[in-house]
Short mmCIF file of C-alpha atoms in Angstrom, two decimals:
data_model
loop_
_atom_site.label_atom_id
_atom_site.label_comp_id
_atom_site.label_asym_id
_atom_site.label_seq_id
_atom_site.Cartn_x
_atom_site.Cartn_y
_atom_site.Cartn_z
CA UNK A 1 36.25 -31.08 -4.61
CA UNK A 2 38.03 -29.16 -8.10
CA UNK A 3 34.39 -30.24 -9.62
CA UNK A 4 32.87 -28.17 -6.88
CA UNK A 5 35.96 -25.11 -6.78
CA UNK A 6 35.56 -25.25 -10.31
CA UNK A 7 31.31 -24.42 -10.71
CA UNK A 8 31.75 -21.91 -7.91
CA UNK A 9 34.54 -19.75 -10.04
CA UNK A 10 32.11 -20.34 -12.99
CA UNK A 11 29.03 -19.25 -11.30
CA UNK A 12 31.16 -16.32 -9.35
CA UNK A 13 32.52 -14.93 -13.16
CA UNK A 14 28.67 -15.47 -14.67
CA UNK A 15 27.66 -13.16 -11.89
CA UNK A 16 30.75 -10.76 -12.38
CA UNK A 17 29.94 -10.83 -16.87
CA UNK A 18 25.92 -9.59 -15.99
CA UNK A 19 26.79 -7.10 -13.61
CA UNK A 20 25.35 -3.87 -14.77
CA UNK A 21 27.31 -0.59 -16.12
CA UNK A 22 24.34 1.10 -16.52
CA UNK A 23 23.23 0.64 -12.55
CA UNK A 24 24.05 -0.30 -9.49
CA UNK A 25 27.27 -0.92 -8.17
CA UNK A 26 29.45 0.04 -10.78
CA UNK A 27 27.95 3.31 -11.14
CA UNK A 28 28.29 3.93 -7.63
CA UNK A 29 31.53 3.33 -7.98
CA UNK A 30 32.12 5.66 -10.64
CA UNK A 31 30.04 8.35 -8.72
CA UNK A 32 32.48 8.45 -6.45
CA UNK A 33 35.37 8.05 -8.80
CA UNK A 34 33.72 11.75 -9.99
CA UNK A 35 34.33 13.50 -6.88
CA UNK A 36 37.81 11.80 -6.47
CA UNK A 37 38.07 13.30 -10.36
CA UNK A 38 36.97 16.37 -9.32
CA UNK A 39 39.03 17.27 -5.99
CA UNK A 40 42.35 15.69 -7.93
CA UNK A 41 41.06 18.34 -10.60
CA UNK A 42 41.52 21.13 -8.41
CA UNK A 43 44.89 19.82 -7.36
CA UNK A 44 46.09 19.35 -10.30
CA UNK A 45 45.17 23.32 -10.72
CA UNK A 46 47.33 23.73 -7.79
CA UNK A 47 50.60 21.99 -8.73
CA UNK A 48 50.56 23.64 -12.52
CA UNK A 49 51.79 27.11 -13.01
CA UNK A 50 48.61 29.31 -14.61
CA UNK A 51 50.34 29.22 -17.74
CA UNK A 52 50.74 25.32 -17.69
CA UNK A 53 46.93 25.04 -16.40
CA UNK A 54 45.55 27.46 -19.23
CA UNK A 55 47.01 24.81 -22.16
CA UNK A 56 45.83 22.28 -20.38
CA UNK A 57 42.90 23.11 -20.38
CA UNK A 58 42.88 24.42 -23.55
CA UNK A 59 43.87 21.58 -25.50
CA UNK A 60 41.35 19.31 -23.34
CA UNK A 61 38.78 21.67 -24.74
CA UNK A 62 40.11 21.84 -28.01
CA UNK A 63 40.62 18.08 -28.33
CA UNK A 64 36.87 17.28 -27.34
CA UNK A 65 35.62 19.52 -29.47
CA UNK A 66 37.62 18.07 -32.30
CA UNK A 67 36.00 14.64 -31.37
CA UNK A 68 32.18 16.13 -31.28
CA UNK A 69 33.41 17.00 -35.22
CA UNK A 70 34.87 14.10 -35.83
CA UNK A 71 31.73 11.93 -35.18
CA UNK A 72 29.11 14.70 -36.29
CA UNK A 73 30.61 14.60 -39.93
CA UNK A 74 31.53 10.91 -39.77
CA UNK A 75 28.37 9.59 -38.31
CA UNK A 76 25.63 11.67 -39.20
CA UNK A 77 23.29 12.03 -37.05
CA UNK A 78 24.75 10.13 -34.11
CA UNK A 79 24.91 13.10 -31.67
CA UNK A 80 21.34 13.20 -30.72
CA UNK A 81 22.38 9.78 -29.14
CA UNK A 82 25.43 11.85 -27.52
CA UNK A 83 24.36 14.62 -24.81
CA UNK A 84 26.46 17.08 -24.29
CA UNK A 85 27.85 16.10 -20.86
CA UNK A 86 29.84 13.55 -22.97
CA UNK A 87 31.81 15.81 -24.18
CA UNK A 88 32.56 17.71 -20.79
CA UNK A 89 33.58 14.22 -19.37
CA UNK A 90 35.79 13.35 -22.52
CA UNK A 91 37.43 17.15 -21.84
CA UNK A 92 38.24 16.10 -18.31
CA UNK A 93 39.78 12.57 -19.42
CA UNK A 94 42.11 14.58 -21.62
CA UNK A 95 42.94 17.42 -18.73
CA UNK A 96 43.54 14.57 -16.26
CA UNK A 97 46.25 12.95 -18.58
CA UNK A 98 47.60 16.34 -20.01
CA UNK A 99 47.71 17.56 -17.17
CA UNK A 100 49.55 14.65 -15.08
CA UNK A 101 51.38 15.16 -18.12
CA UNK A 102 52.99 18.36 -17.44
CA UNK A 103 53.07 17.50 -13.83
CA UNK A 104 55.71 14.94 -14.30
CA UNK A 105 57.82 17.08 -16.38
CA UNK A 106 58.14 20.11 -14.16
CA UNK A 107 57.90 17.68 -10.73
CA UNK A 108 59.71 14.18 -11.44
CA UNK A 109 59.45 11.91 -8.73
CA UNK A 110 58.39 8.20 -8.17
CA UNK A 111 55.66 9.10 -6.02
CA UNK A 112 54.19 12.01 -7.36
CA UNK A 113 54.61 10.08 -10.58
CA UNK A 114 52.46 7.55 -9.84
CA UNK A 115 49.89 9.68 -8.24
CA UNK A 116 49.38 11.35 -11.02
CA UNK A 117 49.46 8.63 -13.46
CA UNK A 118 46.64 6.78 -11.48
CA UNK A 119 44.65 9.99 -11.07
CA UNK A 120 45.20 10.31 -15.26
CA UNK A 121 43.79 6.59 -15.28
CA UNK A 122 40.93 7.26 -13.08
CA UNK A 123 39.88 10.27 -14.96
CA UNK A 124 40.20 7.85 -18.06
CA UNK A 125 38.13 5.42 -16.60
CA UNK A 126 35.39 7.66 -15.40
CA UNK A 127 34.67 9.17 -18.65
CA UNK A 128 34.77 6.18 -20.35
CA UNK A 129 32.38 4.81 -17.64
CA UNK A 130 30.09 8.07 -17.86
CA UNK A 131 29.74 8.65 -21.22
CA UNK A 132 28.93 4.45 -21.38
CA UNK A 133 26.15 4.64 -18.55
CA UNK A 134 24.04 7.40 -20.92
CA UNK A 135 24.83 5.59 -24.45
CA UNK A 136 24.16 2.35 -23.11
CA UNK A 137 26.97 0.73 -25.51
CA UNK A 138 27.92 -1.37 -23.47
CA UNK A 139 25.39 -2.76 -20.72
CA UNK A 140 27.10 -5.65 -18.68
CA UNK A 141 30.83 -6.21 -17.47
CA UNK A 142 30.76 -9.42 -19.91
CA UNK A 143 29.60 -7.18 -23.09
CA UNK A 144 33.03 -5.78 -22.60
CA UNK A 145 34.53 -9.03 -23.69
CA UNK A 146 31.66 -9.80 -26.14
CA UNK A 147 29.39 -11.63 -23.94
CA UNK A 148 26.20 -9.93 -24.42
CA UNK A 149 23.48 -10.66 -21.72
CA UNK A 150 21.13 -13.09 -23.03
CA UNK A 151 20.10 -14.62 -19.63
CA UNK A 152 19.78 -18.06 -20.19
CA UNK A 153 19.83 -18.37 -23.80
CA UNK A 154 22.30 -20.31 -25.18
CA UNK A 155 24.13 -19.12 -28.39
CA UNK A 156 24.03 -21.97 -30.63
CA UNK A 157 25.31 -22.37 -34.66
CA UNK A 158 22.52 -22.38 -36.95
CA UNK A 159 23.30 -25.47 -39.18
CA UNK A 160 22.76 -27.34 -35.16
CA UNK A 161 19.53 -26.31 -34.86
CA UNK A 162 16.40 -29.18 -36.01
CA UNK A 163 15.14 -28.37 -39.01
CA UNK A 164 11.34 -28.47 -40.62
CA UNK A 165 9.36 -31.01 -38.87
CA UNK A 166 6.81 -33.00 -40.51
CA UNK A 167 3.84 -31.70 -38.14
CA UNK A 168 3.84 -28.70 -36.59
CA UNK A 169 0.85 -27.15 -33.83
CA UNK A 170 -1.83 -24.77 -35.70
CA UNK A 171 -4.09 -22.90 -34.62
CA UNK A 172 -5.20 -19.40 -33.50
CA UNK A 173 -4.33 -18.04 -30.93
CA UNK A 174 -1.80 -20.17 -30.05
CA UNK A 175 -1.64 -20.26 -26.60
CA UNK A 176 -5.61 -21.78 -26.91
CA UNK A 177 -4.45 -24.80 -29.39
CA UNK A 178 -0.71 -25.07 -27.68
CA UNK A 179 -0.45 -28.70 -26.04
CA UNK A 180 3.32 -28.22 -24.49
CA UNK A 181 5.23 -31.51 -25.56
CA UNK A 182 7.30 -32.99 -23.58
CA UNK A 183 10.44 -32.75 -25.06
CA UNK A 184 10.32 -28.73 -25.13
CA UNK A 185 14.00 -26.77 -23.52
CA UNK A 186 13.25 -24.12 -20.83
CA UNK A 187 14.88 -21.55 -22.72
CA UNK A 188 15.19 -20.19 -25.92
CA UNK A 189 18.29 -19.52 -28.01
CA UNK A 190 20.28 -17.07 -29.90
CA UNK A 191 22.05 -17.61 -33.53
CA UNK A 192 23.80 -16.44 -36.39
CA UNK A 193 22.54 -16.84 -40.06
CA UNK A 194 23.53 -15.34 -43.51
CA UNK A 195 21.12 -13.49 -45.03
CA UNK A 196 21.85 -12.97 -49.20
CA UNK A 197 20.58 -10.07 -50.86
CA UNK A 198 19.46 -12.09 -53.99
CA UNK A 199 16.90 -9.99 -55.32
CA UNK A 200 17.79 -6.38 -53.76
CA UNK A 201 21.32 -6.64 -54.05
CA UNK A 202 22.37 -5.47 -50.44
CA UNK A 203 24.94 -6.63 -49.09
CA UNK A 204 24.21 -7.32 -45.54
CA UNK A 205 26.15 -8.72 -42.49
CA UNK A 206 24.63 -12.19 -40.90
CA UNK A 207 21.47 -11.60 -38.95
CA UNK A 208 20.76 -11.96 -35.05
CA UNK A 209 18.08 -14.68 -34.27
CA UNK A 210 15.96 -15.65 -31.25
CA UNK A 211 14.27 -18.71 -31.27
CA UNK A 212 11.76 -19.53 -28.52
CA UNK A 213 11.18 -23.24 -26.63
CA UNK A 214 8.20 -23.42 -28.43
CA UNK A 215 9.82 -23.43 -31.83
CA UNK A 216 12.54 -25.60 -30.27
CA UNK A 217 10.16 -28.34 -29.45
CA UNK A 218 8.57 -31.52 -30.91
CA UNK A 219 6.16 -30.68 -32.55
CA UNK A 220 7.00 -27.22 -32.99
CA UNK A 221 4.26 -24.34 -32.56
CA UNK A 222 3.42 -22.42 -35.80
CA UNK A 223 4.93 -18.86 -34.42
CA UNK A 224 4.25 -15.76 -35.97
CA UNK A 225 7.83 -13.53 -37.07
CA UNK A 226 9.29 -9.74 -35.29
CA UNK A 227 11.91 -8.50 -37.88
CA UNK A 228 13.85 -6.00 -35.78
CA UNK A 229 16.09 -3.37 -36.89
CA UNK A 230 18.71 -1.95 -35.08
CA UNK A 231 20.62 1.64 -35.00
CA UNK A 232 22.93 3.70 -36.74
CA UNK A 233 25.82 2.93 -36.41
CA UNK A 234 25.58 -0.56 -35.22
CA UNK A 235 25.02 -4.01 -35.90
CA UNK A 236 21.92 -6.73 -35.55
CA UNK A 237 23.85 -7.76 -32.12
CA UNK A 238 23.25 -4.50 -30.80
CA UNK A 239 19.58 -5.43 -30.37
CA UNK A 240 21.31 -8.36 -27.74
CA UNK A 241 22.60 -5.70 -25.84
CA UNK A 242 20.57 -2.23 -25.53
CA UNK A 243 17.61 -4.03 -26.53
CA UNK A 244 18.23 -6.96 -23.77
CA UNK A 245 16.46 -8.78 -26.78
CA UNK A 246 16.87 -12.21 -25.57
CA UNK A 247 15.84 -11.90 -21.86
CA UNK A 248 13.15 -9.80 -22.45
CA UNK A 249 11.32 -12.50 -25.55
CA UNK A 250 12.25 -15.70 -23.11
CA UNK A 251 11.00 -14.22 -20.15
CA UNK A 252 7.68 -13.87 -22.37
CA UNK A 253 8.12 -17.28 -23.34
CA UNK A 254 8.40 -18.78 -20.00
CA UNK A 255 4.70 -16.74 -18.92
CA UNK A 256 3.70 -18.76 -21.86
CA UNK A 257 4.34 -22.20 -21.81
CA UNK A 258 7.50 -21.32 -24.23
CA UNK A 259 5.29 -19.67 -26.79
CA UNK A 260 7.11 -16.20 -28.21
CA UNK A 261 7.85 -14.95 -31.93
CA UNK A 262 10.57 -16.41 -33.67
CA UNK A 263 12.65 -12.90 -33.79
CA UNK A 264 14.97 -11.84 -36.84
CA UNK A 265 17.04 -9.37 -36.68
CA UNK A 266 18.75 -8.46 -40.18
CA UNK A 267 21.01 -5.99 -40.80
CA UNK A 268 20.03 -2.90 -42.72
CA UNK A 269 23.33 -1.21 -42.70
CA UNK A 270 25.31 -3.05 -44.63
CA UNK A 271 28.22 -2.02 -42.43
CA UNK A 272 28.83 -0.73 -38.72
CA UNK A 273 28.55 2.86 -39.83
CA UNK A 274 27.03 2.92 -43.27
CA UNK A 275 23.41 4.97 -43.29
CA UNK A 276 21.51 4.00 -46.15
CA UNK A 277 17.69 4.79 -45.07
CA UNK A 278 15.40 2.38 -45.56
CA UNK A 279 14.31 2.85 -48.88
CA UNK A 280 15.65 1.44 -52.77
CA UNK A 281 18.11 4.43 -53.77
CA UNK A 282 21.33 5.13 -54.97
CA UNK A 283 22.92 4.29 -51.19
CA UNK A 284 21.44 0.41 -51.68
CA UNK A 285 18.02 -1.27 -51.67
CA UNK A 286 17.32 -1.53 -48.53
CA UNK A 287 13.75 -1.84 -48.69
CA UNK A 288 13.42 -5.05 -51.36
CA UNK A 289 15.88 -6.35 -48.92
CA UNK A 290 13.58 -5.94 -45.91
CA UNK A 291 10.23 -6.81 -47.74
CA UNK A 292 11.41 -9.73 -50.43
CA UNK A 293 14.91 -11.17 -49.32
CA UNK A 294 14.17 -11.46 -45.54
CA UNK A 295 11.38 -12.82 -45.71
CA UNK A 296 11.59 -15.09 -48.71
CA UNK A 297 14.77 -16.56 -46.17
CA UNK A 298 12.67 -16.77 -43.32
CA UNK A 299 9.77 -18.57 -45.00
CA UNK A 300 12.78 -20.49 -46.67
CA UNK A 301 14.76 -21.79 -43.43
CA UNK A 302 12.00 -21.66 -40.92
CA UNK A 303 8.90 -23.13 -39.79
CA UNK A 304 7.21 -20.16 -39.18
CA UNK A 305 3.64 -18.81 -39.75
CA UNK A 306 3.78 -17.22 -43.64
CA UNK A 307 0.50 -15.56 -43.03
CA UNK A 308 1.70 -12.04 -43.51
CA UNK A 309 -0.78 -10.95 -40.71
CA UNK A 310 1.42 -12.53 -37.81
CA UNK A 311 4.17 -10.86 -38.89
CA UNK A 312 5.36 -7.41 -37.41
CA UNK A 313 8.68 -5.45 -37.98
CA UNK A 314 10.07 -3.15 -34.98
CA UNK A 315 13.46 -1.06 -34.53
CA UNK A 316 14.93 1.61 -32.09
CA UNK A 317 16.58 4.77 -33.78
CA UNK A 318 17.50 4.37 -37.19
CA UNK A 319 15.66 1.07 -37.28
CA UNK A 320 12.41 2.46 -35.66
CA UNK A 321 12.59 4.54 -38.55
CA UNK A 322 12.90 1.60 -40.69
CA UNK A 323 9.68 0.17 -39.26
CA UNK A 324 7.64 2.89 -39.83
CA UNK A 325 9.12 3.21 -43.45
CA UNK A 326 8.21 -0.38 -43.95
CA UNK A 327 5.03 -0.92 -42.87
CA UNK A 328 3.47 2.29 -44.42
CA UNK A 329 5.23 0.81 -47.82
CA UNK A 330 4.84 -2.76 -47.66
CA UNK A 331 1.43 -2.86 -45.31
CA UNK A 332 0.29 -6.35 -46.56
CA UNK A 333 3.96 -7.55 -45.50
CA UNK A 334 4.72 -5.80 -42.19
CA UNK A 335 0.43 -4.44 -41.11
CA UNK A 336 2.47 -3.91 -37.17
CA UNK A 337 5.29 -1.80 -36.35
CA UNK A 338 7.24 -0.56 -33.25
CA UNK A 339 9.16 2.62 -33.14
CA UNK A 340 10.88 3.18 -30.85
CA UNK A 341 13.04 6.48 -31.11
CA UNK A 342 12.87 7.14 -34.83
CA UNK A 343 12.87 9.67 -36.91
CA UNK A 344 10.18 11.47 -38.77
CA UNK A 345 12.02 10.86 -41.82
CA UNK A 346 14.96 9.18 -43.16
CA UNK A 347 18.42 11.35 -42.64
CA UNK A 348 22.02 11.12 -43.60
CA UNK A 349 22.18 14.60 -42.37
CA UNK A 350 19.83 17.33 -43.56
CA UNK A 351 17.29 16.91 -45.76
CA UNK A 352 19.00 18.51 -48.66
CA UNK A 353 21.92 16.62 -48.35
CA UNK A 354 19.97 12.99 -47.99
CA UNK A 355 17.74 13.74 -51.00
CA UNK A 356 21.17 14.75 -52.57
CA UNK A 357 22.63 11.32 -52.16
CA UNK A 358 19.44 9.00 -52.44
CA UNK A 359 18.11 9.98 -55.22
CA UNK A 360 20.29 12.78 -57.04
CA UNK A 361 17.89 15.56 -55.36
CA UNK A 362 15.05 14.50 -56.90
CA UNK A 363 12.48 15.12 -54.25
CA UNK A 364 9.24 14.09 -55.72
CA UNK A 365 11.53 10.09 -56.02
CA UNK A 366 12.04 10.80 -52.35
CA UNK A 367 8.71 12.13 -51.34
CA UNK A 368 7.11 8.97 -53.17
CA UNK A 369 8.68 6.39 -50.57
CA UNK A 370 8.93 8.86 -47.47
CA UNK A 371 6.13 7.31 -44.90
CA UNK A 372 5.30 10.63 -43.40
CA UNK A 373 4.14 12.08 -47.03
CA UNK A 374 2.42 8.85 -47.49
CA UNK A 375 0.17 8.97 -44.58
CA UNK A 376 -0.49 12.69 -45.10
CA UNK A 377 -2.05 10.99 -48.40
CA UNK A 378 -2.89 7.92 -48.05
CA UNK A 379 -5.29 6.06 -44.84
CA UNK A 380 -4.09 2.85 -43.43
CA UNK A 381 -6.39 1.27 -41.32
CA UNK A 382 -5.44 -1.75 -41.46
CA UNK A 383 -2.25 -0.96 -39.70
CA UNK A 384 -1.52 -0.57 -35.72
CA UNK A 385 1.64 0.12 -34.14
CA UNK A 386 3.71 2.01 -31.18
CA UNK A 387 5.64 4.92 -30.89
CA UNK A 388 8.20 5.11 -27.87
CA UNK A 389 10.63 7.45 -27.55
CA UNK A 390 12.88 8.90 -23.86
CA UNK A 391 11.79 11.68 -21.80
CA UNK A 392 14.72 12.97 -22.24
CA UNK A 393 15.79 12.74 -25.97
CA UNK A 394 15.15 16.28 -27.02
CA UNK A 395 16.16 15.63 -30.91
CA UNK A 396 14.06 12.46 -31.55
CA UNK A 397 10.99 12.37 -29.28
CA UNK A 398 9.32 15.55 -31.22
CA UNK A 399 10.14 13.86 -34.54
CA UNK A 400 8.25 10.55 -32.47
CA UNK A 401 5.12 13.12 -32.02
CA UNK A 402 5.22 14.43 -35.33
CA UNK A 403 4.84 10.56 -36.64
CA UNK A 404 2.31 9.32 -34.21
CA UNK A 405 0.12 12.11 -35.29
CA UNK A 406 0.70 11.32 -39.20
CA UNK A 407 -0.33 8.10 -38.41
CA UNK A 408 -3.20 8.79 -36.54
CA UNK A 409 -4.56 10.96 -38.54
CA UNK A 410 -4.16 7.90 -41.76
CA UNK A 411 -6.52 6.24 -39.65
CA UNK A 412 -3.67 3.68 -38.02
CA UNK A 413 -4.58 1.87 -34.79
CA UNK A 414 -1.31 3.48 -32.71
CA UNK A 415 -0.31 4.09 -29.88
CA UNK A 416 2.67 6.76 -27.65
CA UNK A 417 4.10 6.95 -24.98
CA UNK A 418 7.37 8.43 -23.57
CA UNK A 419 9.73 6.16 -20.67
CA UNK A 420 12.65 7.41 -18.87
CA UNK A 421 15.60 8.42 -20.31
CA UNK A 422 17.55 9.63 -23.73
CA UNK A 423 18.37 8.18 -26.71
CA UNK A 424 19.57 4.38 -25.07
CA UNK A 425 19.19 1.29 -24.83
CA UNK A 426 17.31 2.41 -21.62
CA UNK A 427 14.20 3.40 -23.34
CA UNK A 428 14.26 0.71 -25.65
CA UNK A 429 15.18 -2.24 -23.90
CA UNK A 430 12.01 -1.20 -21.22
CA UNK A 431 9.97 -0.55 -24.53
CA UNK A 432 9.97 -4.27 -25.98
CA UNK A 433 9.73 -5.34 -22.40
CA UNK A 434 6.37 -3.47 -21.86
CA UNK A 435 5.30 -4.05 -25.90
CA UNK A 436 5.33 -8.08 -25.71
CA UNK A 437 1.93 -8.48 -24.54
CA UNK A 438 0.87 -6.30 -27.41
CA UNK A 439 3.01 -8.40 -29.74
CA UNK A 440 1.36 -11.39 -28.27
CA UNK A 441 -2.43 -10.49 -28.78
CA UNK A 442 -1.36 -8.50 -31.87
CA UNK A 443 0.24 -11.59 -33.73
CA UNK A 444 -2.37 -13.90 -32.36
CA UNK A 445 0.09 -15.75 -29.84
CA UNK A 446 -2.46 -15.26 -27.15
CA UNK A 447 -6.28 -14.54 -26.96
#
C-alpha cells in the first residue's frame, strides 16, 4: 500500500512541477490576484493621509524607474525583451509594501497588520507572476526549483551514455534506410558536456545536449547536428525552458520511429550576462568557437553525420543573431539557419558603442564580419533558412524584416513569418515546434 501512496504523491508533484506559469490556471489565478491588487490599491489610498500616499507613490515610481536603469545599462539591450507594463507591475509591488509600510506605522494593530502584510505579499507575488508570464523566464512550477520541462526525457551524465559503436545505419534520408532495432528507448535524453575553447580561446560554460532514441539505439542512426544558441543574458539551459527544447525534438522523434537531430546547444556567452556578438573581436572569439571548437567536439565525442550539409545552427534573440552571423560566415559549415527574434546586427548597445568595444571603432574590421553587409555584397544560394520573430515585439521583428530581405535579395532560400506574442519563449518555443519538419527534410532525416 506505501508502494502505491508513494507513486501517487510522485505522479501528483510531476503534475504540480509541469503546471504552466505562462497559462492556465495559474494565470487565472493571478488575474484575479490583479483585481484583489487593485481594489486593496485603492484602500490602501484610503487609509494613508495624501501626504503619506504621494511618497508612496513616489518612491514606487522612483524605485522602478531606477530598476528599468539598472538593467538598461547593465544588460544592454535586454529591454526589448521587457515591455513596459513590467515596470508598472514592479511600481505596484513596491506601493503595496511601502505602502502597508506606512500603514502599520500610523495604524498598529494585529489585524490590520496582517492584512496589510498579506496584501504587500500578494502585490509581491502578482508582479513577480506578471512580469514572468510575458518574459517567459520561468515556464513551469518545477523550473522554479530547477526542474525544467523536458517531458519525458531523462537527464542523464554524459560519461553514462554508450559511446561510438562499431556500425552505425547510413543512408539518405534516413527515415527511408532506418530499420528501428529493437533495443531502441522511447525517449530521448538531455545532458551536460564541457566544451574547451582549444583553438578560439573562449571560455565557455558546459553545453545543453539532446540526444534522440535513434542515436540511443543499437545500431545507432547516422543523425545529422542543430547547434542552438540561446539569449542574452542566459545560459544553454535556457533553450530547456523557453525553447521547450526537449519536448518539442522527442515529440518529433516519436512521429519518426525515434529519428531527430542530435541537438547541441553551446554557450556563446561565456557568462550569464556577458554579450560578446558572435564574431572574433576584442570581447572573445566567439565565432572560431562556434565554427572550429564545437564542431571539432561534436565530430570528436559523437557519432554523428560530419557531412557539413546535415548540419544547421539556430538561436532565439541574441543567438538567432548568432545563426545568421554564422551561416553567412561559415556557409560550408552551418548552409541552414533559424532566427528566431534576432537582430539585424550584432549590439552591445548602439552601434557606436559595439564597434567601440569589438574592434577599437574600426568599422571597416566590423563591417567585414557583419552578415547584413555581407549579403548586401555577396549571393548565397546555397543557403536556406527561417526568420521568426512575435507579433508583438516592436524592437526586434523590424530588425527580423530588415534581415529576411538581405537575405533574399543574396539569393538565400528563406523563409518569415511572425507568431503570437513578444520577445518570449512564446514565439520561440512554437517556432522550433512548427520548424522541425523543415529541419527534417532540410537535413535529410526524412524524404
Amino acid at each position: 500500500m506505501w508502494i502505491l501512496e508513494r507513486m501517487h504523491g510522485h505522479q501528483l508533484l510531476t503534475r504540480l512541477s509541469r503546471m504552466s506559469l505562462e497559462h492556465g490556471h495559474i494565470t487565472a489565478a493571478l488575474l484575479v490576484g490583479s483585481v484583489i491588487v487593485g481594489v486593496g490599491t485603492l484602500l490602501l489610498l484610503r487609509w494613508l493621509p495624501r501626504r503619506a500616499a504621494l511618497v508612496a507613490l513616489g518612491l514606487s515610481v522612483l524605485g522602478s524607474a531606477t530598476g528599468a536603469m539598472f538593467v538598461w545599462l547593465s544588460f544592454r539591450p535586454l529591454p526589448a525583451q521587457l515591455p513596459a507594463s513590467n515596470f508598472v507591475w514592479i511600481a505596484l509591488a513596491m506601493f503595496g509594501v511601502i505602502g502597508a509600510a506606512l500603514v502599520l506605522l500610523r495604524r498598529p494593530g494585529l489585524a490590520r497588520g496582517l492584512s496589510v502584510t498579506a496584501f504587500a505579499g500578494l502585490a509581491a507575488i502578482v508582479a513577480v507572476g506578471q512580469v514572468n508570464a510575458q518574459t517567459g523566464t520561468y515556464p513551469t512550477l518545477g523550473s522554479l526549483v530547477g526542474h525544467w520541462p523536458v517531458g519525458s526525457v531523462e537527464n542523464v551524465a554524459f560519461d553514462s551514455l554508450p559511446g561510438a559503436e562499431p556500425w552505425v545505419q547510413r543512408g539518405l534520408p534516413t527515415e527511408t534506410h532506418w530499420q528501428v532495432p529493437v533495443r531502441m528507448p522511447s525517449n530521448g535524453v538531455v545532458t551536460e558536456a564541457a566544451i574547451p575553447g582549444n583553438v578560439s580561446g573562449f571560455d565557455a560554460r558546459p553545453a545543453t545536449l539532446y540526444l534522440p532514441p535513434a542515436y540511443l539505439a543499437d545500431p545507432r542512426a547516422e543523425l545529422p547536428v542543430l547547434v542552438l544558441v540561446a539569449g542574452e543574458p542566459g545560459s544553454p539551459s535556457d533553450w530547456l525552458d523557453s525553447g521547450r527544447l526537449a519536448t518539442t525534438v522527442d515529440a518529433y522523434a516519436s512521429r519518426h520511429s525515434g529519428l531527430a537531430p542530435v541537438v547541441v546547444v553551446p554557450d556563446a556567452l561565456g557568462d550569464y550576462d556577458a554579450n560578446p556578438g558572435c564574431m572574433d573581436s576584442a570581447l572573445g572569439n566567439v565565432a572560431t568557437y562556434l565554427d572550429q571548437d564545437v564542431p571539432n567536439w561534436i565530430e570528436s565525442n559523437l557519432q554523428v553525420n560530419p557531412d557539413a550539409a546535415q548540419w544547421a545552427i539556430g538561436g532565439f534573440s541574441y543567438g538567432g543573431t548568432c545563426a545568421i552571423e554564422m551561416a553567412v560566415n561559415f556557409p560550408d559549415r552551418y548552409p541552414s539557419f533559424l532566427d528566431f527574434s534576432g537582430q539585424d546586427e550584432p549590439s552591445t548597445g548602439d552601434h557606436e558603442d559595439t564597434v567601440a568595444a569589438m574592434f577599437d571603432g574600426d568599422e571597416s574590421a566590423f563591417d567585414a564580419v557583419n552578415a547584413r553587409d555581407l549579403m548586401a555584397q555577396n549571393r548565397y544560394p546555397q543557403l536556406s533558412g527561417v526568420f521568426v520573430a512575435g507579433e508583438d515585439d516592436d524592437i526586434y521583428r523590424p530588425q527580423q524584416e530588415i534581415m529576411f530581405e538581405a537575405a533574399r535579395a543574396a539569393d538565400m532560400n528563406v523563409d518569415y513569418y511572425t507568431l503570437p506574442g513578444g520577445h518570449s519563449g512564446d514565439v520561440w518555443g512554437t517556432a522550433l515546434e512548427l520548424e522541425m519538419d523543415w529541419l527534417g527534410r532540410t537535413l535529410a532525416l526524412t524524404p
